[in-house]
Every structure is written in structure tokens, then in C-alpha cells.
Short mmCIF file of C-alpha atoms (C1' of nucleotides) in Angstrom, two decimals:
data_model
loop_
_atom_site.label_atom_id
_atom_site.label_comp_id
_atom_site.label_asym_id
_atom_site.label_seq_id
_atom_site.Cartn_x
_atom_site.Cartn_y
_atom_site.Cartn_z
CA UNK A 186 -0.12 0.09 -0.06
CA UNK A 187 1.24 2.93 -0.97
CA UNK A 188 0.46 6.11 1.14
CA UNK A 189 -0.75 9.65 -0.08
CA UNK A 190 2.02 12.25 0.90
CA UNK A 191 -0.47 13.73 3.63
CA UNK A 192 -0.28 10.03 4.72
CA UNK A 193 2.66 10.16 4.66
CA UNK A 194 4.02 13.11 6.68
CA UNK A 195 1.45 12.63 8.93
CA UNK A 196 3.42 9.22 9.92
CA UNK A 197 6.50 10.55 10.16
CA UNK A 198 5.54 12.97 12.62
CA UNK A 199 4.62 10.88 14.88
CA UNK A 200 7.09 8.01 14.47
CA UNK A 201 9.19 11.20 15.61
CA UNK A 202 7.44 12.21 18.63
CA UNK A 203 6.79 8.43 19.13
CA UNK A 204 10.54 9.06 21.43
CA UNK A 205 8.79 12.32 23.87
CA UNK A 206 5.64 9.80 24.36
CA UNK A 207 7.89 6.74 25.55
CA UNK A 208 7.23 4.43 22.76
CA UNK A 209 9.38 4.10 19.77
CA UNK A 210 9.20 5.17 16.65
CA UNK A 211 7.95 1.75 14.29
CA UNK A 212 4.95 1.83 17.56
CA UNK A 213 4.05 5.44 16.81
CA UNK A 214 4.00 5.16 12.71
CA UNK A 215 2.16 1.99 13.30
CA UNK A 216 -1.01 3.96 15.21
CA UNK A 217 -0.52 7.21 13.15
CA UNK A 218 -1.05 4.82 10.08
CA UNK A 219 -4.25 2.83 11.63
CA UNK A 220 -5.33 5.82 12.83
CA UNK A 221 -5.61 7.87 8.91
CA UNK A 222 -6.57 4.66 7.46
CA UNK A 223 -10.35 4.47 7.02
CA UNK A 224 -10.35 0.95 6.44
CA UNK A 225 -8.63 -1.56 9.20
CA UNK A 226 -5.26 -2.35 8.08
CA UNK A 227 -3.57 -6.21 8.06
CA UNK A 228 -0.01 -6.77 9.40
CA UNK A 229 1.12 -7.79 5.78
CA UNK A 230 -0.33 -3.92 4.33
CA UNK A 231 1.70 -2.21 7.44
CA UNK A 232 4.77 -3.77 6.72
CA UNK A 233 5.03 -2.73 3.16
CA UNK A 234 3.59 0.59 4.12
CA UNK A 235 6.25 1.46 6.69
CA UNK A 236 9.01 -0.17 4.68
CA UNK A 237 9.93 -1.94 8.02
CA UNK A 238 10.04 -5.69 8.78
CA UNK A 239 7.23 -8.03 9.06
CA UNK A 240 8.75 -8.94 12.91
CA UNK A 241 8.75 -5.66 13.77
CA UNK A 242 5.66 -5.05 12.81
CA UNK A 243 4.89 -7.51 14.99
CA UNK A 244 6.23 -6.43 17.85
CA UNK A 245 4.49 -2.80 17.21
CA UNK A 246 1.17 -4.23 17.11
CA UNK A 247 1.62 -6.04 20.32
CA UNK A 248 2.56 -3.40 21.85
CA UNK A 249 -0.03 -1.00 20.95
CA UNK A 250 -2.68 -3.90 22.14
CA UNK A 251 -1.18 -4.21 25.25
CA UNK A 252 -1.80 -0.32 25.80
CA UNK A 253 -5.37 -1.32 24.21
CA UNK A 254 -5.07 1.09 21.74
CA UNK A 255 -5.92 -0.98 18.72
CA UNK A 256 -9.12 -2.77 17.77
CA UNK A 257 -9.15 -6.10 16.50
CA UNK A 258 -11.19 -7.10 12.85
CA UNK A 259 -11.59 -9.92 10.93
CA UNK A 260 -13.28 -10.60 7.62
CA UNK A 261 -15.41 -13.98 6.44
CA UNK A 262 -13.11 -15.89 4.47
CA UNK A 263 -9.95 -13.85 5.62
CA UNK A 264 -8.22 -15.60 8.75
CA UNK A 265 -5.43 -12.54 8.88
CA UNK A 266 -6.12 -10.39 12.10
CA UNK A 267 -6.95 -6.39 10.94
CA UNK A 268 -6.04 -3.52 12.99
CA UNK A 269 -8.15 -0.63 13.82
CA UNK A 270 -7.92 2.88 16.31
CA UNK A 271 -11.42 3.60 17.67
CA UNK A 272 -13.07 6.25 15.97
CA UNK A 273 -14.31 8.15 19.46
CA UNK A 274 -10.81 10.09 19.77
CA UNK A 275 -12.13 10.40 23.64
CA UNK A 276 -12.01 6.98 24.26
CA UNK A 277 -8.10 7.00 22.64
CA UNK A 278 -7.96 9.70 25.31
CA UNK A 279 -9.39 8.27 27.79
CA UNK A 280 -7.04 4.99 27.18
CA UNK A 281 -4.23 6.97 27.12
CA UNK A 282 -4.45 8.47 30.27
CA UNK A 283 -5.43 5.27 31.98
CA UNK A 284 -2.44 3.37 30.56
CA UNK A 285 0.56 6.06 31.08
CA UNK A 286 -1.44 6.14 34.54
CA UNK A 287 -0.93 2.70 35.24
CA UNK A 288 2.65 2.51 34.52
CA UNK A 289 3.72 6.09 35.27
CA UNK A 290 1.88 6.49 38.71
CA UNK A 291 0.70 3.77 40.30
CA UNK A 292 4.12 2.40 40.82
CA UNK A 293 5.28 5.29 42.92
CA UNK A 294 2.45 5.68 44.55
CA UNK A 295 2.84 2.07 45.30
CA UNK A 296 6.67 2.53 46.00
CA UNK A 297 5.43 5.48 48.24
CA UNK A 298 3.23 3.55 50.32
CA UNK A 299 6.16 1.43 50.98
CA UNK A 300 8.73 3.69 52.28
CA UNK A 301 6.24 5.11 54.55
CA UNK A 302 5.45 1.03 55.87
CA UNK A 303 8.82 1.18 56.65
CA UNK A 304 8.52 3.38 59.54
CA UNK A 305 10.48 6.01 60.90
CA UNK A 306 13.81 5.75 59.38
CA UNK A 307 15.00 9.66 61.53
CA UNK A 308 15.07 11.01 57.95
CA UNK A 309 12.06 13.82 58.81
CA UNK A 310 12.59 16.06 56.31
CA UNK A 311 12.61 13.14 53.14
CA UNK A 312 9.40 11.26 55.50
CA UNK A 313 7.63 14.30 55.50
CA UNK A 314 8.45 14.94 51.97
CA UNK A 315 7.49 11.71 50.56
CA UNK A 316 4.40 11.81 52.69
CA UNK A 317 3.16 15.00 50.70
CA UNK A 318 3.89 13.75 47.64
CA UNK A 319 1.69 10.80 47.91
CA UNK A 320 -0.85 12.95 49.30
CA UNK A 321 -1.03 14.68 46.13
CA UNK A 322 -0.72 12.02 43.70
CA UNK A 323 -3.69 10.26 46.04
CA UNK A 324 -5.85 13.47 45.39
CA UNK A 325 -4.64 13.87 42.17
CA UNK A 326 -5.30 10.06 41.22
CA UNK A 327 -9.44 10.43 43.21
CA UNK A 328 -10.12 13.19 41.15
CA UNK A 329 -9.09 11.31 38.34
CA UNK A 330 -11.10 8.37 38.92
CA UNK A 331 -13.89 11.25 39.40
CA UNK A 332 -13.30 11.98 35.91
CA UNK A 333 -12.48 8.40 34.22
CA UNK A 334 -16.85 8.25 34.86
CA UNK A 335 -18.09 10.89 32.62
CA UNK A 336 -19.10 9.83 29.16
CA UNK A 337 -17.86 11.69 26.41
CA UNK A 338 -20.39 14.25 26.03
CA UNK A 339 -19.96 15.17 29.62
CA UNK A 340 -16.23 15.60 29.44
CA UNK A 341 -16.86 18.10 26.52
CA UNK A 342 -19.48 20.38 28.20
CA UNK A 343 -17.24 20.38 31.59
CA UNK A 344 -14.14 21.15 29.77
CA UNK A 345 -16.06 24.13 27.55
CA UNK A 346 -17.68 25.64 31.01
CA UNK A 347 -13.91 25.00 32.38
CA UNK A 348 -12.98 29.07 32.67
CA UNK A 349 -16.44 29.92 34.97
CA UNK A 350 -16.22 26.95 36.83
CA UNK A 351 -12.72 28.18 37.70
CA UNK A 352 -14.05 31.60 38.56
CA UNK A 353 -16.32 30.12 40.77
CA UNK A 354 -13.75 28.32 43.72
CA UNK A 355 -13.45 30.90 46.05
CA UNK A 356 -10.59 31.63 48.42
CA UNK A 357 -13.08 31.72 51.19
CA UNK A 358 -14.82 28.16 51.14
CA UNK A 359 -15.05 27.10 47.51
CA UNK A 360 -18.69 26.16 48.35
CA UNK A 361 -20.75 26.87 45.16
CA UNK A 362 -24.40 26.71 46.54
CA UNK A 363 -26.10 24.77 43.96
CA UNK A 364 -22.96 22.13 44.31
CA UNK A 365 -23.42 21.77 48.14
CA UNK A 366 -26.58 21.61 48.11
CA UNK A 367 -26.53 17.80 45.96
CA UNK A 368 -25.46 15.01 47.56
CA UNK B 214 27.73 12.50 51.03
CA UNK B 215 25.85 9.13 52.26
CA UNK B 216 22.69 8.89 51.51
CA UNK B 217 20.32 7.28 54.27
CA UNK B 218 18.49 3.66 53.25
CA UNK B 219 15.34 5.71 52.69
CA UNK B 220 16.82 8.16 50.39
CA UNK B 221 18.91 5.36 48.97
CA UNK B 222 15.82 3.32 47.79
CA UNK B 223 13.75 6.72 46.56
CA UNK B 224 16.35 7.92 44.46
CA UNK B 225 16.32 4.34 42.82
CA UNK B 226 13.12 3.92 42.34
CA UNK B 227 13.00 7.46 40.41
CA UNK B 228 16.06 6.23 38.45
CA UNK B 229 14.01 3.39 37.38
CA UNK B 230 10.75 5.56 36.36
CA UNK B 231 12.55 7.52 34.75
CA UNK B 232 12.68 5.65 31.68
CA UNK B 233 9.48 5.86 31.91
CA UNK B 234 8.85 9.26 32.01
CA UNK B 235 10.53 10.29 29.05
CA UNK B 236 14.35 11.29 30.93
CA UNK B 237 17.01 9.08 32.06
CA UNK B 238 17.87 7.57 34.88
CA UNK B 239 20.65 9.85 35.95
CA UNK B 240 18.36 12.76 35.95
CA UNK B 241 15.49 10.83 37.58
CA UNK B 242 17.94 10.28 40.35
CA UNK B 243 19.59 13.75 40.86
CA UNK B 244 15.70 15.03 40.88
CA UNK B 245 14.79 12.85 43.45
CA UNK B 246 18.16 13.58 45.55
CA UNK B 247 17.37 17.31 45.62
CA UNK B 248 13.47 16.37 46.53
CA UNK B 249 14.06 14.84 49.75
CA UNK B 250 17.10 16.96 50.55
CA UNK B 251 16.21 19.71 52.91
CA UNK B 252 19.26 21.32 52.22
CA UNK B 253 20.31 22.27 48.53
CA UNK B 254 23.16 20.51 47.07
CA UNK B 255 26.16 21.37 45.04
CA UNK B 256 27.04 19.57 41.64
CA UNK B 257 30.23 17.86 43.48
CA UNK B 258 27.42 16.61 46.82
CA UNK B 259 25.45 15.19 43.82
CA UNK B 260 27.78 13.53 42.20
CA UNK B 261 29.58 11.62 45.13
CA UNK B 262 25.94 10.48 46.46
CA UNK B 263 24.88 8.89 43.16
CA UNK B 264 28.16 7.36 42.20
CA UNK B 265 28.25 9.01 38.78
CA UNK B 266 30.78 11.10 36.72
CA UNK B 267 30.88 14.79 37.43
CA UNK B 268 30.63 16.00 34.14
CA UNK B 269 27.27 12.95 34.00
CA UNK B 270 25.70 14.99 37.28
CA UNK B 271 26.70 18.88 35.09
CA UNK B 272 24.59 17.46 32.15
CA UNK B 273 21.88 15.76 34.37
CA UNK B 274 21.17 19.19 35.96
CA UNK B 275 21.84 21.05 32.56
CA UNK B 276 19.07 18.97 32.23
CA UNK B 277 16.84 19.80 34.69
CA UNK B 278 17.30 23.46 34.99
CA UNK B 279 16.22 23.08 31.09
CA UNK B 280 12.60 21.93 32.59
CA UNK B 281 12.48 24.53 34.91
CA UNK B 282 12.61 21.72 37.74
CA UNK B 283 14.62 22.70 39.81
CA UNK B 284 15.87 26.94 41.32
CA UNK B 285 19.11 27.82 41.96
CA UNK B 286 20.36 28.56 45.23
CA UNK B 287 24.15 30.58 46.61
CA UNK B 288 25.73 30.85 49.84
CA UNK B 289 27.76 34.02 51.07
CA UNK B 290 31.25 32.91 50.48
CA UNK B 291 30.90 30.35 48.62
CA UNK B 292 30.82 30.50 44.53
CA UNK B 293 30.16 26.75 43.84
CA UNK B 294 25.58 26.68 42.56
CA UNK B 295 23.06 24.78 45.18
CA UNK B 296 20.28 23.16 43.81
CA UNK B 297 17.00 22.69 44.93
CA UNK B 298 13.21 22.25 43.99
CA UNK B 299 10.58 24.33 44.90
CA UNK B 300 9.14 23.45 48.38
CA UNK B 301 5.23 23.93 47.03
CA UNK B 302 4.35 20.35 45.34
CA UNK B 303 1.91 22.10 43.06
CA UNK B 304 4.21 24.39 41.98
CA UNK B 305 6.23 21.41 40.82
CA UNK B 306 3.24 19.47 39.16
CA UNK B 307 2.29 22.94 37.08
CA UNK B 308 5.67 23.39 35.80
CA UNK B 309 5.77 19.81 34.59
CA UNK B 310 2.29 19.43 32.78
CA UNK B 311 3.28 22.87 31.42
CA UNK B 312 7.19 21.42 29.77
CA UNK B 313 5.08 18.06 28.63
CA UNK B 314 2.63 20.20 26.55
CA UNK B 315 5.61 22.30 25.76
CA UNK B 316 7.14 19.20 24.20
CA UNK B 317 4.41 16.84 23.70
CA UNK B 318 1.62 18.51 22.57
CA UNK B 319 2.46 21.79 21.29
CA UNK B 320 4.58 20.04 17.76
CA UNK B 321 1.59 17.80 17.24
CA UNK B 322 -0.38 20.87 16.94
CA UNK B 323 1.35 22.57 14.92
CA UNK B 324 1.79 19.69 12.43
CA UNK B 325 -1.21 19.43 12.23
CA UNK B 326 -2.45 23.05 11.60
CA UNK B 327 0.22 22.78 8.60
CA UNK B 328 -1.21 19.65 7.35
CA UNK B 329 -4.57 21.35 7.13
CA UNK B 330 -3.31 24.62 5.43
CA UNK B 331 -1.41 22.49 2.70
CA UNK B 332 -5.08 22.25 1.49
CA UNK B 333 -7.18 19.17 0.03
CA UNK B 334 -5.39 16.14 -0.64
CA UNK B 335 -8.41 14.37 -1.97
CA UNK B 336 -7.76 11.96 0.89
CA UNK B 337 -11.24 12.93 2.87
CA UNK B 338 -11.13 10.68 5.75
CA UNK B 339 -7.35 11.34 6.64
CA UNK B 340 -8.15 14.97 6.29
CA UNK B 341 -11.19 14.88 8.48
CA UNK B 342 -9.34 12.85 11.03
CA UNK B 343 -6.89 15.48 11.33
CA UNK B 344 -9.02 18.21 11.92
CA UNK B 345 -10.95 16.09 14.52
CA UNK B 346 -7.99 15.70 16.23
CA UNK B 347 -6.57 19.43 16.04
CA UNK B 348 -9.83 20.70 17.33
CA UNK B 349 -9.63 18.19 19.94
CA UNK B 350 -6.23 18.82 21.36
CA UNK B 351 -7.36 22.87 20.21
CA UNK B 352 -10.01 22.01 23.67
CA UNK B 353 -7.90 20.60 25.54
CA UNK B 354 -4.90 23.04 25.66
CA UNK B 355 -7.64 25.16 25.73
CA UNK B 356 -9.12 24.08 29.13
CA UNK B 357 -5.30 23.94 30.76
CA UNK B 358 -4.84 27.51 30.13
CA UNK B 359 -7.93 28.03 32.16
CA UNK B 360 -6.58 25.65 34.69
CA UNK B 361 -3.22 27.45 34.76
CA UNK B 362 -4.19 29.84 36.01
CA UNK B 363 -5.54 29.04 39.27
CA UNK B 364 -3.57 29.17 41.89
CA UNK B 365 -2.74 26.07 44.59
CA UNK B 366 -5.54 27.13 46.75
CA UNK B 367 -8.05 26.86 44.03
CA UNK B 368 -6.97 24.07 42.22
CA UNK B 369 -7.43 22.30 45.45
CA UNK B 370 -10.35 22.89 45.56
CA UNK B 371 -11.27 22.67 42.20
CA UNK B 372 -9.94 18.73 42.63
CA UNK B 373 -11.77 17.94 45.68
CA UNK B 374 -15.29 19.28 44.43
CA UNK B 375 -14.24 17.04 41.35
CA UNK B 376 -17.26 14.52 41.80
CA UNK B 377 -19.96 17.04 42.38
CA UNK B 378 -19.13 19.10 39.87
CA UNK B 379 -19.13 15.75 37.40
CA UNK B 380 -23.12 15.01 38.31
CA UNK B 381 -23.84 17.91 37.73
CA UNK B 382 -23.04 18.53 34.25
CA UNK B 383 -25.80 16.91 32.72
CA UNK B 384 -26.93 15.63 29.01
CA UNK B 385 -29.77 18.19 28.65
CA UNK B 386 -27.59 21.68 28.24
CA UNK B 387 -24.46 21.19 30.64
CA UNK B 388 -26.01 24.58 32.26
CA UNK B 389 -25.29 24.91 35.67
CA UNK B 390 -27.49 27.89 37.02
CA UNK B 391 -24.90 29.62 39.54
CA UNK B 392 -22.32 29.15 37.04
CA UNK B 393 -24.48 30.62 33.95
CA UNK B 394 -25.58 33.44 35.70
CA UNK B 395 -22.15 34.83 35.92
CA UNK B 396 -20.62 36.15 33.34
"C1'" DC C 271 45.84 39.73 34.35
"C1'" DA C 272 47.17 35.44 36.25
"C1'" DG C 273 46.20 31.43 39.20
"C1'" DA C 274 42.63 28.48 41.46
"C1'" DG C 275 38.27 26.92 41.65
"C1'" DA C 276 34.10 25.57 39.74
"C1'" DT C 277 31.31 24.13 35.70
"C1'" DT C 278 30.76 22.73 30.67
"C1'" DT C 279 31.57 20.85 26.51
"C1'" DC C 280 32.47 17.08 23.99
"C1'" DA C 281 34.79 13.26 21.37
"C1'" DG C 282 34.68 8.39 22.24
"C1'" DA C 283 33.23 4.39 25.17
"C1'" DA C 284 29.72 1.55 27.38
"C1'" DA C 285 25.22 -0.21 27.74
"C1'" DT C 286 20.62 0.20 26.38
"C1'" DT C 287 16.64 -0.16 22.52
"C1'" DT C 288 15.46 -0.94 18.45
"C1'" DC C 289 14.83 -3.50 14.58
"C1'" DT C 290 15.63 -7.83 11.76
"C1'" DG C 291 16.03 -12.52 9.40
"C1'" DA C 292 15.04 -16.83 10.56
"C1'" DA C 293 13.31 -20.59 12.65
"C1'" DA C 294 9.60 -21.84 15.68
"C1'" DC C 295 5.03 -22.05 16.41
"C1'" DG C 296 -0.47 -22.73 15.64
"C1'" DG C 297 -4.40 -23.74 14.02
"C1'" DA C 298 -7.54 -24.35 10.13
"C1'" DG C 299 -8.83 -26.92 6.09
"C1'" DG C 300 -8.19 -31.34 3.52
"C1'" DC D 49 -2.00 -35.97 11.13
"C1'" DC D 50 0.06 -33.30 7.36
"C1'" DT D 51 0.27 -29.12 4.93
"C1'" DC D 52 -0.52 -24.29 4.41
"C1'" DC D 53 -0.89 -19.53 6.03
"C1'" DG D 54 -0.54 -16.45 9.30
"C1'" DT D 55 1.69 -14.83 13.05
"C1'" DT D 56 5.29 -14.50 17.17
"C1'" DT D 57 9.69 -15.20 19.13
"C1'" DC D 58 14.95 -15.04 19.61
"C1'" DA D 59 19.56 -14.48 18.87
"C1'" DG D 60 22.39 -11.13 17.08
"C1'" DA D 61 22.85 -6.54 14.06
"C1'" DA D 62 22.37 -1.84 13.89
"C1'" DA D 63 21.37 2.64 16.06
"C1'" DT D 64 20.10 5.31 19.60
"C1'" DT D 65 21.24 6.96 23.89
"C1'" DT D 66 23.83 7.44 28.52
"C1'" DC D 67 27.90 8.45 30.30
"C1'" DT D 68 32.77 8.96 31.12
"C1'" DG D 69 37.37 11.41 31.39
"C1'" DA D 70 39.88 15.34 29.29
"C1'" DA D 71 40.33 18.99 27.92
"C1'" DA D 72 38.17 23.96 27.45
"C1'" DT D 73 35.99 27.53 29.14
"C1'" DC D 74 34.63 30.60 32.78
"C1'" DT D 75 35.08 33.79 36.63
"C1'" DC D 76 35.77 35.10 40.93
"C1'" DT D 77 40.20 36.84 43.69
"C1'" DG D 78 44.40 38.32 44.77
#
DNA sequence: CAGAGATTTCAGAAATTTCTGAAACGGAGG
DNA sequence: CCTCCGTTTCAGAAATTTCTGAAATCTCTG
């Protein structure tokens, strides 16, 4: 499969950005290709389009699957696997955030709790700093857990409202009457 | 400077996590060390504490400075540079988010706009997908711009209120009376 | 402005990550 | 239970990133 110049440039950009996102170039390119392709693609097509080895494609797809970033499709009479990305971009964002949290935040939270468990180490400053960090992360993951439940439409509205909500929270108490009344 | 077992473990953990966060092990360790040290440290002390080369420390500190993650201090009669992290954890988070946005999001937004500029490429699906992605990113960065202005205290309150706010935004319109009234 | 102390730069070494081709594996159909 | 088609695994090659020691640079101080 030959790429159009537009596809080409898009794919190459995501390849380059890949390293900043903690995935490698190939994985970035594969994802970008699936993202801008209207039809599901099989491994052979991807291999050809990106000019990489078949095994590299296999590893890249495996990586993307471990991130839950691709969906598998099948066609009758064809036993090859075909891959796509979800149509809903918000679903993609949600997955991305969830996975990054799992890989980048959770292990640290676990480690911090573990360190606190070990009991007083006679290093007050370090202990205080660790506790503070753990509390911060817990607050943020708690907030995240709330947001996670929202479906796309509500999330969009929340983001649109952003500024107004922000302006409301004042230093004197942060209590919004219509908020505190309910529940 | 010899590290306490607690410091040791904390530092090593951040070193390991570093790779997942797009920074290298040494940079992660240096940051962690500064974070749990009550006093500012100079390059020589860091070098010794982490058992790395002096030049590696220099590069790591330079990297951290480019991320705006460390503060420089000086003591009278000592012309060496001493480094610390901010006391306020929220300030650290803000910096982290701002820098990651700059490195991981902005270049892509620019690229997407650029691709759209190049005009119709006869690939409707790809064009639509790119436009959709750009719009999503613009919405998120817009929301981020709002949040960025909030100082620590308000942010904490917003996060604490999270669930209630989320529950309010309903499908029928998302308009919260007390919100819509004020500008 | 010479010398000492401190930091930065840089080319190559070391370590790590990514990529490939070949071989192993898996499972549907005959 | 063999064969074919497709996928995965894996050991080594290639590429990239990180780290080091030596030299260069920078900047106070006397």
C-alpha cells in the first residue's frame, strides 16, 4: 500500500514524536497509520506501507495491544488479523490517560506507601516530603477516578465550562451553593 | 554525602521510573535526591551521593534546568551553585505539566495545522481525522490554559469538588444556573 | 591579569533499545 | 496428522542514548 503525501507526513511526524511519548518510532508510525486509515489494516499491509520488517510490525502491534490502543477486526474468509483505532477520539484519550497512569503513576504510589510502611527512618525531612508527595498523588488519582466515569458528552461540556467553574471557586470556602446542596 | 536507606531507595526508584517519564535514569535520580534533601546541594555532593561522573551530573542538572524543575541558590563566600526543588509540590506539578505540554503536545498541534494548511489532498478520511484530532487538542489545551491560571489553593478545592461538579453536568444542557448567571 | 576553583563541552566508550531475518509456533482445512 | 498461511519469538546486528574522562572555558580573587 502506497501512502498519500498527507498520510506520509502524518505518519512520519508521529514516528518522531514517539520517542517523546515513551514509545518507539515504529510503534508511533503504526498507530498513526491506523489512525488515518479508513479501513482496518493487516500486518502485511502495514509492513509494506512503512517499509519495516514483518517482525517489527508484529512487535509494534503487540505493544499497541498491550496499551489497549488498537481494535482487532476480522473479515469472513480471511484469517488474517486486521487492526483499527476507535472512531471516538475521546475513547482514545481515555485509554491513553488510563495506561499512562498505570505505568507512570501507580508504581510510584505503591513505592511511596511502601517506604512509609517501613516506619520512621530518622530522616524527618525526607519522610515528610514523601508523605506530602503521596497525598498529592492520591488526590490527583482520586480526581482522575471521578473524571474517568464521565462519558464523552459530559466531559466535553465540563471542559467547555472550565473557565466559569474555575472562576467560581473562591478562596473563602470554595463552596458553590448549587453544588453543596446536592448529595 | 552518604544517603540514608530511605533516601537511597527513593532515589533508585525515581531512577528506574525516569525512563518511563522520558528522562534518563541519572536525571531522575538527581531530581529525586534534590527533592528529598532539606538543604540545597551542589554538583560535587550530588556526584558523590549518586556515584556518577562529575560531567554526568553537570549534564543532568542542565537538563533539569531546561525543564525549569530546579532552583539555584548561593551561599555567601561560596561560589558553587547549589540546587533545590520548590517547596510547593503544586508548583512542581504545574511546571511538569507545562513542560510536557510544550514538548509533547504543541509540536503536534503545529504539525496538524500545517497539514491542514496544505489544502485538500484528496484523502477525505485522513483530512477529517486530522481536523478532528486538532480540534480535540485545541479544546484540551484551552481547558489547560484556564486551569493554569488557578493558584494552588483553588486547584485543590476544584479537585476536591470534582465528583460533585461532574455529577452536575447533565446531558440536557450542561448549564449550571449559578455558573451561567455569572458572565 | 595570573591563578585557582568551578562548570561545561565533547569525542569516544559503554549500555540500552530497536530492528531484522530466520526459525519456531499455531491452528484451520483437507 | 500433514500442509499451508499467518503470527510470534528470539538471537544477533544496527542504531541510539547515556556516561565518562580529559580538555576547554568561565569567573572570581588577589
